[in-house]
CSV table of C-alpha atoms in Angstrom, one decimal:
chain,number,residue,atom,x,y,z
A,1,UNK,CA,103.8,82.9,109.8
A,2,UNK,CA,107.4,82.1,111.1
A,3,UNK,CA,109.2,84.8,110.6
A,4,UNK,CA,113.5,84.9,110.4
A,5,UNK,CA,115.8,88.2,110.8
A,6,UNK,CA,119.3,88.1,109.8
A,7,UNK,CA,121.1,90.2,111.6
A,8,UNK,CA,123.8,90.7,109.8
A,9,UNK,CA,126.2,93.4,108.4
A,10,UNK,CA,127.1,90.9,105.5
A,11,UNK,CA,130.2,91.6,103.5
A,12,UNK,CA,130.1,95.2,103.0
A,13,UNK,CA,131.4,96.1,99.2
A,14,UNK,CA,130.9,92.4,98.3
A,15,UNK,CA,127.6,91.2,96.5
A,16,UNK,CA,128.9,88.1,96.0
A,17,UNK,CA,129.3,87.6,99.1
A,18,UNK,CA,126.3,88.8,100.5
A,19,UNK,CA,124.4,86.4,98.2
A,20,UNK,CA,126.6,83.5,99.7
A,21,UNK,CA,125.5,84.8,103.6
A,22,UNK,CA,122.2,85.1,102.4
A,23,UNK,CA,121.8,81.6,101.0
A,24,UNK,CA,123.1,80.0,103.9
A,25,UNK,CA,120.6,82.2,106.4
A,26,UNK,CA,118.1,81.2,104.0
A,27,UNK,CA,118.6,77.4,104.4
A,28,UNK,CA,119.0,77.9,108.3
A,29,UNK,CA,115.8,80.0,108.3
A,30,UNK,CA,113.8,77.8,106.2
A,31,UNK,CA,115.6,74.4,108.4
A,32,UNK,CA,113.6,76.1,111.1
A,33,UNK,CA,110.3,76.5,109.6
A,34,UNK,CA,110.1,80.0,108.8
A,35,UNK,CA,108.1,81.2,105.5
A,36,UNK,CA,109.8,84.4,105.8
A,37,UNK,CA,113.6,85.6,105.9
A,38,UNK,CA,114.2,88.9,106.1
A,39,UNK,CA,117.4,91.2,106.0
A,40,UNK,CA,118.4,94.4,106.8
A,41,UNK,CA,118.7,97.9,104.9
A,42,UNK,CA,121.4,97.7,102.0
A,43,UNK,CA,122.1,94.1,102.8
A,44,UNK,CA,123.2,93.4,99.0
A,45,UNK,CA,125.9,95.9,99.4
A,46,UNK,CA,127.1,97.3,102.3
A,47,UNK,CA,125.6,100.7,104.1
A,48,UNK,CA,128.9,102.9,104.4
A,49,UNK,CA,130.4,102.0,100.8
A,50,UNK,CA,130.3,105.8,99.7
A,51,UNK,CA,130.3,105.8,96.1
A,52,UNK,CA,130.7,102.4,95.8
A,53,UNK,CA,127.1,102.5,96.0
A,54,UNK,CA,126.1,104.0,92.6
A,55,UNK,CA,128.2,101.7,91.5
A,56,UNK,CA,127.1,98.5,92.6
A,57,UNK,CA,123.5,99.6,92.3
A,58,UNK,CA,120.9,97.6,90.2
A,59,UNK,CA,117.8,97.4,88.9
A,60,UNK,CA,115.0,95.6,90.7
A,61,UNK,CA,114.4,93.3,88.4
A,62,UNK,CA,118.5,92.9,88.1
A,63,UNK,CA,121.1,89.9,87.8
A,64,UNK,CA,120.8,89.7,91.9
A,65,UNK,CA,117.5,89.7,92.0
A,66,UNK,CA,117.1,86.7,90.1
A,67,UNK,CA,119.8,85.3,92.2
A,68,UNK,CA,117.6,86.3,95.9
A,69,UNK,CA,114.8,84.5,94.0
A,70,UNK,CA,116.8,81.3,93.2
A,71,UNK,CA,117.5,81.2,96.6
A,72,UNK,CA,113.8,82.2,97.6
A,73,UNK,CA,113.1,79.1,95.3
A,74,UNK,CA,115.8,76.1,96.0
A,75,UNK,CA,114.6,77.0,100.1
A,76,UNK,CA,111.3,77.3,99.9
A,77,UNK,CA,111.4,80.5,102.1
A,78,UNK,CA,110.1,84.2,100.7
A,79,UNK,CA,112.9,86.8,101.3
A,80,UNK,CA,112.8,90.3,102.4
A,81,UNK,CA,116.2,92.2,101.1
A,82,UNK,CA,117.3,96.1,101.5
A,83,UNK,CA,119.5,97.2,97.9
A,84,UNK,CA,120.4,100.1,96.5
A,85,UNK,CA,118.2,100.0,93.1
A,86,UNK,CA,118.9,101.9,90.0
A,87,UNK,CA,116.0,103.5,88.0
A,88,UNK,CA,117.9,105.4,85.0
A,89,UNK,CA,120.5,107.7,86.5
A,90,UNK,CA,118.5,107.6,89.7
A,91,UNK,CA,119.2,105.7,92.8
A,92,UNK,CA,117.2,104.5,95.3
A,93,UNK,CA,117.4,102.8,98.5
A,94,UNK,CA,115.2,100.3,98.1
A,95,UNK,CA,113.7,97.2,99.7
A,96,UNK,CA,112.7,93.9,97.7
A,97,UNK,CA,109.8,90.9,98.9
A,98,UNK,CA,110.4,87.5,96.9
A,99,UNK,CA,108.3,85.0,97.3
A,100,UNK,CA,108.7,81.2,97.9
A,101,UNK,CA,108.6,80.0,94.4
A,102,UNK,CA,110.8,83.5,93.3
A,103,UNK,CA,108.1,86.1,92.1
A,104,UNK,CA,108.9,89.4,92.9
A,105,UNK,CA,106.0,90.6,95.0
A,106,UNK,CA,106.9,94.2,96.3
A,107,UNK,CA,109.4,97.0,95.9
A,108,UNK,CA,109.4,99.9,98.1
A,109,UNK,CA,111.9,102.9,97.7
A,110,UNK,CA,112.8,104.7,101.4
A,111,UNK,CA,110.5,107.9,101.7
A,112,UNK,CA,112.6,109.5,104.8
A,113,UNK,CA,116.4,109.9,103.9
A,114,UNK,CA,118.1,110.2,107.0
A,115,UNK,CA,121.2,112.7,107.3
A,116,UNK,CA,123.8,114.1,104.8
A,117,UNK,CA,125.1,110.6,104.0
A,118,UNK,CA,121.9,109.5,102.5
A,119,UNK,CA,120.7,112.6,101.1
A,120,UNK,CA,124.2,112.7,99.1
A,121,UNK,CA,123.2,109.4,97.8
A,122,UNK,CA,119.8,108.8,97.2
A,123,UNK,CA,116.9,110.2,95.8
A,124,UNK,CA,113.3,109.6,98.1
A,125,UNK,CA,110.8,107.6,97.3
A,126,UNK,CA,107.1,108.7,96.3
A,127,UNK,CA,104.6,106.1,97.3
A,128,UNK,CA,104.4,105.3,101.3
A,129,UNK,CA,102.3,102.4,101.0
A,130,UNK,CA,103.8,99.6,99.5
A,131,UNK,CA,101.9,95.7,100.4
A,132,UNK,CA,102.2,92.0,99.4
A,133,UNK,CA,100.0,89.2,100.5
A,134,UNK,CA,102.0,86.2,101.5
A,135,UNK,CA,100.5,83.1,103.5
A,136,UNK,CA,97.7,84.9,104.5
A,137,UNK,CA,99.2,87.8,105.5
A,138,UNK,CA,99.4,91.2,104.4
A,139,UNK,CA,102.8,92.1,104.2
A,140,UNK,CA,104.0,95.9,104.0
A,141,UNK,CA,107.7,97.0,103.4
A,142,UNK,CA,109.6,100.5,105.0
A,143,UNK,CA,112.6,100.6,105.4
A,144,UNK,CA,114.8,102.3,109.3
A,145,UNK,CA,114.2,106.0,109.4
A,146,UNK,CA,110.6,105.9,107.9
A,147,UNK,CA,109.1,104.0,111.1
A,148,UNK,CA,110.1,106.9,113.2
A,149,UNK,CA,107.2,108.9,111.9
A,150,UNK,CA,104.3,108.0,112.9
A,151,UNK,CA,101.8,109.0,110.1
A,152,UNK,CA,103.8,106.6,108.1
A,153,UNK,CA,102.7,103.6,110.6
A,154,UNK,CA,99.4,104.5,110.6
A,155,UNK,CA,99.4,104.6,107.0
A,156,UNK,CA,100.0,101.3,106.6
A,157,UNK,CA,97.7,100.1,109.7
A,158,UNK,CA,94.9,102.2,107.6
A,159,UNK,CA,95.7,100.1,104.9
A,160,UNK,CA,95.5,96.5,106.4
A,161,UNK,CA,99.2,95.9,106.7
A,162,UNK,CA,99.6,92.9,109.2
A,163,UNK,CA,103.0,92.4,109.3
A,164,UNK,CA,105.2,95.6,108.7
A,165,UNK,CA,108.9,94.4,107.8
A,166,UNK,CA,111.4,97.3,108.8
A,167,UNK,CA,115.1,96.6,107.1
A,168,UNK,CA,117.2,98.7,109.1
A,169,UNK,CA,120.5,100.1,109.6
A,170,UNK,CA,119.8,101.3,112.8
A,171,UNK,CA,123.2,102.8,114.5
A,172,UNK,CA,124.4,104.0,117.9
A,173,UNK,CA,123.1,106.4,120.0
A,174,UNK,CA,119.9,105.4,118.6
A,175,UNK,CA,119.0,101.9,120.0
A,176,UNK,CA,115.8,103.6,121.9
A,177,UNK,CA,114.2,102.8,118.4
A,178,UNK,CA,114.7,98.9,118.6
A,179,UNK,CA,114.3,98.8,122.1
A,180,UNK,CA,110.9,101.0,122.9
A,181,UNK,CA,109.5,102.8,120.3
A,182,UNK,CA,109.1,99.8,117.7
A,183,UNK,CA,106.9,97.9,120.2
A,184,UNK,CA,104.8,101.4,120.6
A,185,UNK,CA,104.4,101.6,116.8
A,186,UNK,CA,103.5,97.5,117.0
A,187,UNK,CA,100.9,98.2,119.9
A,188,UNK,CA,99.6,101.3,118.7
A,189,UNK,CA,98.6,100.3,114.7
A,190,UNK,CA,98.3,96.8,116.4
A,191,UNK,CA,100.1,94.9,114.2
A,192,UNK,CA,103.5,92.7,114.1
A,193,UNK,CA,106.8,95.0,113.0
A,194,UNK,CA,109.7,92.9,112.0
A,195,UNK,CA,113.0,95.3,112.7
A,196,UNK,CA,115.4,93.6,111.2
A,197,UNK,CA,119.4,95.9,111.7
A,198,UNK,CA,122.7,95.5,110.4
A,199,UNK,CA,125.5,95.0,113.4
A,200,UNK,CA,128.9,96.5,114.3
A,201,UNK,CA,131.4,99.1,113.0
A,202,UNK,CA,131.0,99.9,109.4
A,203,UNK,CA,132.9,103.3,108.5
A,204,UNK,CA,131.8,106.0,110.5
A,205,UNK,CA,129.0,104.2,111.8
A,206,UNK,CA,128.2,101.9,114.5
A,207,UNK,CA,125.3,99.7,114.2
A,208,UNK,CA,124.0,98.5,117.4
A,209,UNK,CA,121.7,95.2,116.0
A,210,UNK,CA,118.7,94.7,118.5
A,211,UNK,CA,116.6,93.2,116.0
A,212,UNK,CA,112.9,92.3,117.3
A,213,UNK,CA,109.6,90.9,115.7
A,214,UNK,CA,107.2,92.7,118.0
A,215,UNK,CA,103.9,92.0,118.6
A,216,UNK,CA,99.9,94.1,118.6
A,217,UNK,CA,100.4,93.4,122.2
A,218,UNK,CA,103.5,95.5,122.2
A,219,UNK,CA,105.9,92.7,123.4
A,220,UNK,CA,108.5,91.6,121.5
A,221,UNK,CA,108.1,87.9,120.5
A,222,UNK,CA,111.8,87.6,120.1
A,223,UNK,CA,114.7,90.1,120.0
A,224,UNK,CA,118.6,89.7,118.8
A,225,UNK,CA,121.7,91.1,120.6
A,226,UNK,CA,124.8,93.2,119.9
A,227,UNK,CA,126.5,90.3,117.7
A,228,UNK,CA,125.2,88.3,113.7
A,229,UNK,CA,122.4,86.5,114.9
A,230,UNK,CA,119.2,84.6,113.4
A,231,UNK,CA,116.4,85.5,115.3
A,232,UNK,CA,112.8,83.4,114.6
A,233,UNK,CA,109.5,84.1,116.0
A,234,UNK,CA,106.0,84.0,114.4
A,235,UNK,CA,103.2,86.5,113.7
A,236,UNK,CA,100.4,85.0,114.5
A,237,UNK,CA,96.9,86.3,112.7
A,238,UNK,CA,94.8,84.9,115.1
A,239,UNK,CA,96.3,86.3,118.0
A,240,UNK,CA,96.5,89.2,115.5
A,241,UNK,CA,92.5,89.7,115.2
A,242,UNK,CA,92.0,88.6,118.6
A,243,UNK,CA,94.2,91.9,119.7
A,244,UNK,CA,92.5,94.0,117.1
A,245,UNK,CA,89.2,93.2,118.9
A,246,UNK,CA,90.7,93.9,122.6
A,247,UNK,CA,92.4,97.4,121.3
A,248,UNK,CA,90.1,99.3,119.1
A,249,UNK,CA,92.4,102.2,118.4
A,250,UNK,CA,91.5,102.0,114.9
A,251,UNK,CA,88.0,102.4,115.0
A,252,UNK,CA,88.2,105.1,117.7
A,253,UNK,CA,89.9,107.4,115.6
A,254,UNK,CA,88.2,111.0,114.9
A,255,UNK,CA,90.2,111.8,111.3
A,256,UNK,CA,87.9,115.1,111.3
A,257,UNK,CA,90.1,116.6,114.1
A,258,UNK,CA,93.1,115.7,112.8
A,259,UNK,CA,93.4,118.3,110.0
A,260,UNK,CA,96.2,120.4,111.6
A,261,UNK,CA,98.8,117.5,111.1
A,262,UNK,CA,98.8,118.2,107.1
């Protein structure tokens, strides 16, 4: 399945806007074949908006939603979008799969808050597992911080996930993540992780892009630079088995002498 990452810090504070940049990546993404567009954590909004992001936060099922899957829909492309959802007086930070023809297939809330800023504005998700199917592939969602735990990788490996898309807003001195350890995590649960990072100064924090779709072979099929970019590459299931086969890590595991790390 070709597979598209923006890589793109939008229009921070702007929705509209951030619809408009999503609709054109969407065309351009779909122009080159891909059956997947995905973009990075809190995409609709903005990362570093401070309050701004109870504010502009929605429900899943809200007006942009419908808007991502008109766009999903006059494309043809499914879309992969990081939001700031509102549940009651509850916010999460949140990462939404639409489908080709606009059906909401998955939400996933971020388990692993990372640092004061996002502890001050969200509440953690419950449910570590989240999966779609979508042209024969079984999509799972996470969302920056939660890849850096491994048991959360695994999780999803354990649960069949082929292609793990990873909206991130993955920021300097950090870039170690996009660069080494999300082949490791692509190698080691052999499957494909789309990393997909917002880019440049935002507030107090600089995001360093380096987006990759890495492989079960642990190279990365394609990989973005410092500057907005469109990045296309393709996860491939047969290559996908066929790697499965060669690296049996899966099947070697001994769970019984594992205990100690719960």
């Amino acid at each position: 399945m070709r597979t598209a990452l923006l890589q793109s810090s939008g229009r921070p504070g702007s929705i509209a806007e951030n619809l408009k940049v999503l609709d054109a990546a969407a065309g351009r993404a779909a122009a080159a074949g891909a059956a997947l567009l995905a973009a990075p954590e809190m995409f609709l909004t903005g990362y570093a908006i401070g309050d701004d992001i109870g504010r502009l936060a929605e429900p899943a099922d809200g007006e942009s939603a419908d808007a991502i899957a008109d766009t999903a829909g006059r494309h043809g492309i499914a879309i992969a979008y990081g939001y700031p959802e509102r549940a009651g007086e509850t916010v999460y930070n949140s990462a939404q799969l639409i489908s080709a023809d606009g059906t909401r297939l998955a939400n996933y809330r971020k388990t692993h808050l990372f640092g004061c800023f996002e502890r001050d504005h969200f509440t953690p998700g419950e449910q570590p597992v989240v999966q779609a199917e979508l042209n024969g592939l079984t999509v799972g969602l996470m969302i920056c911080y939660d890849v850096e735990f491994p048991e959360n990788v695994r999780a999803h490996a354990l649960a069949g996930t082929d292609l793990l898309v990873v909206p991130t807003a993955q920021m300097h001195p950090f870039q170690f993540v996009a660069e080494s350890m999300i082949p490791v995590r692509a190698f080691e649960n052999q499957m494909y992780v789309a990393y997909v990072n917002r880019v440049g100064q935002e507030g107090e924090f600089e995001f360093v892009g380096l987006s990759t779709l890495a492989g079960p072979d642990g190279i990365a099929r394609t990989r973005a630079g410092r500057a907005e970019q469109l990045v296309v590459a393709d996860a491939d299931p047969a290559f996908l088995a066929a790697s499965r086969e060669a690296n049996p890590y899966l099947k070697d595991r001994r769970p019984g002498l594992y205990g100690s790390l719960i």
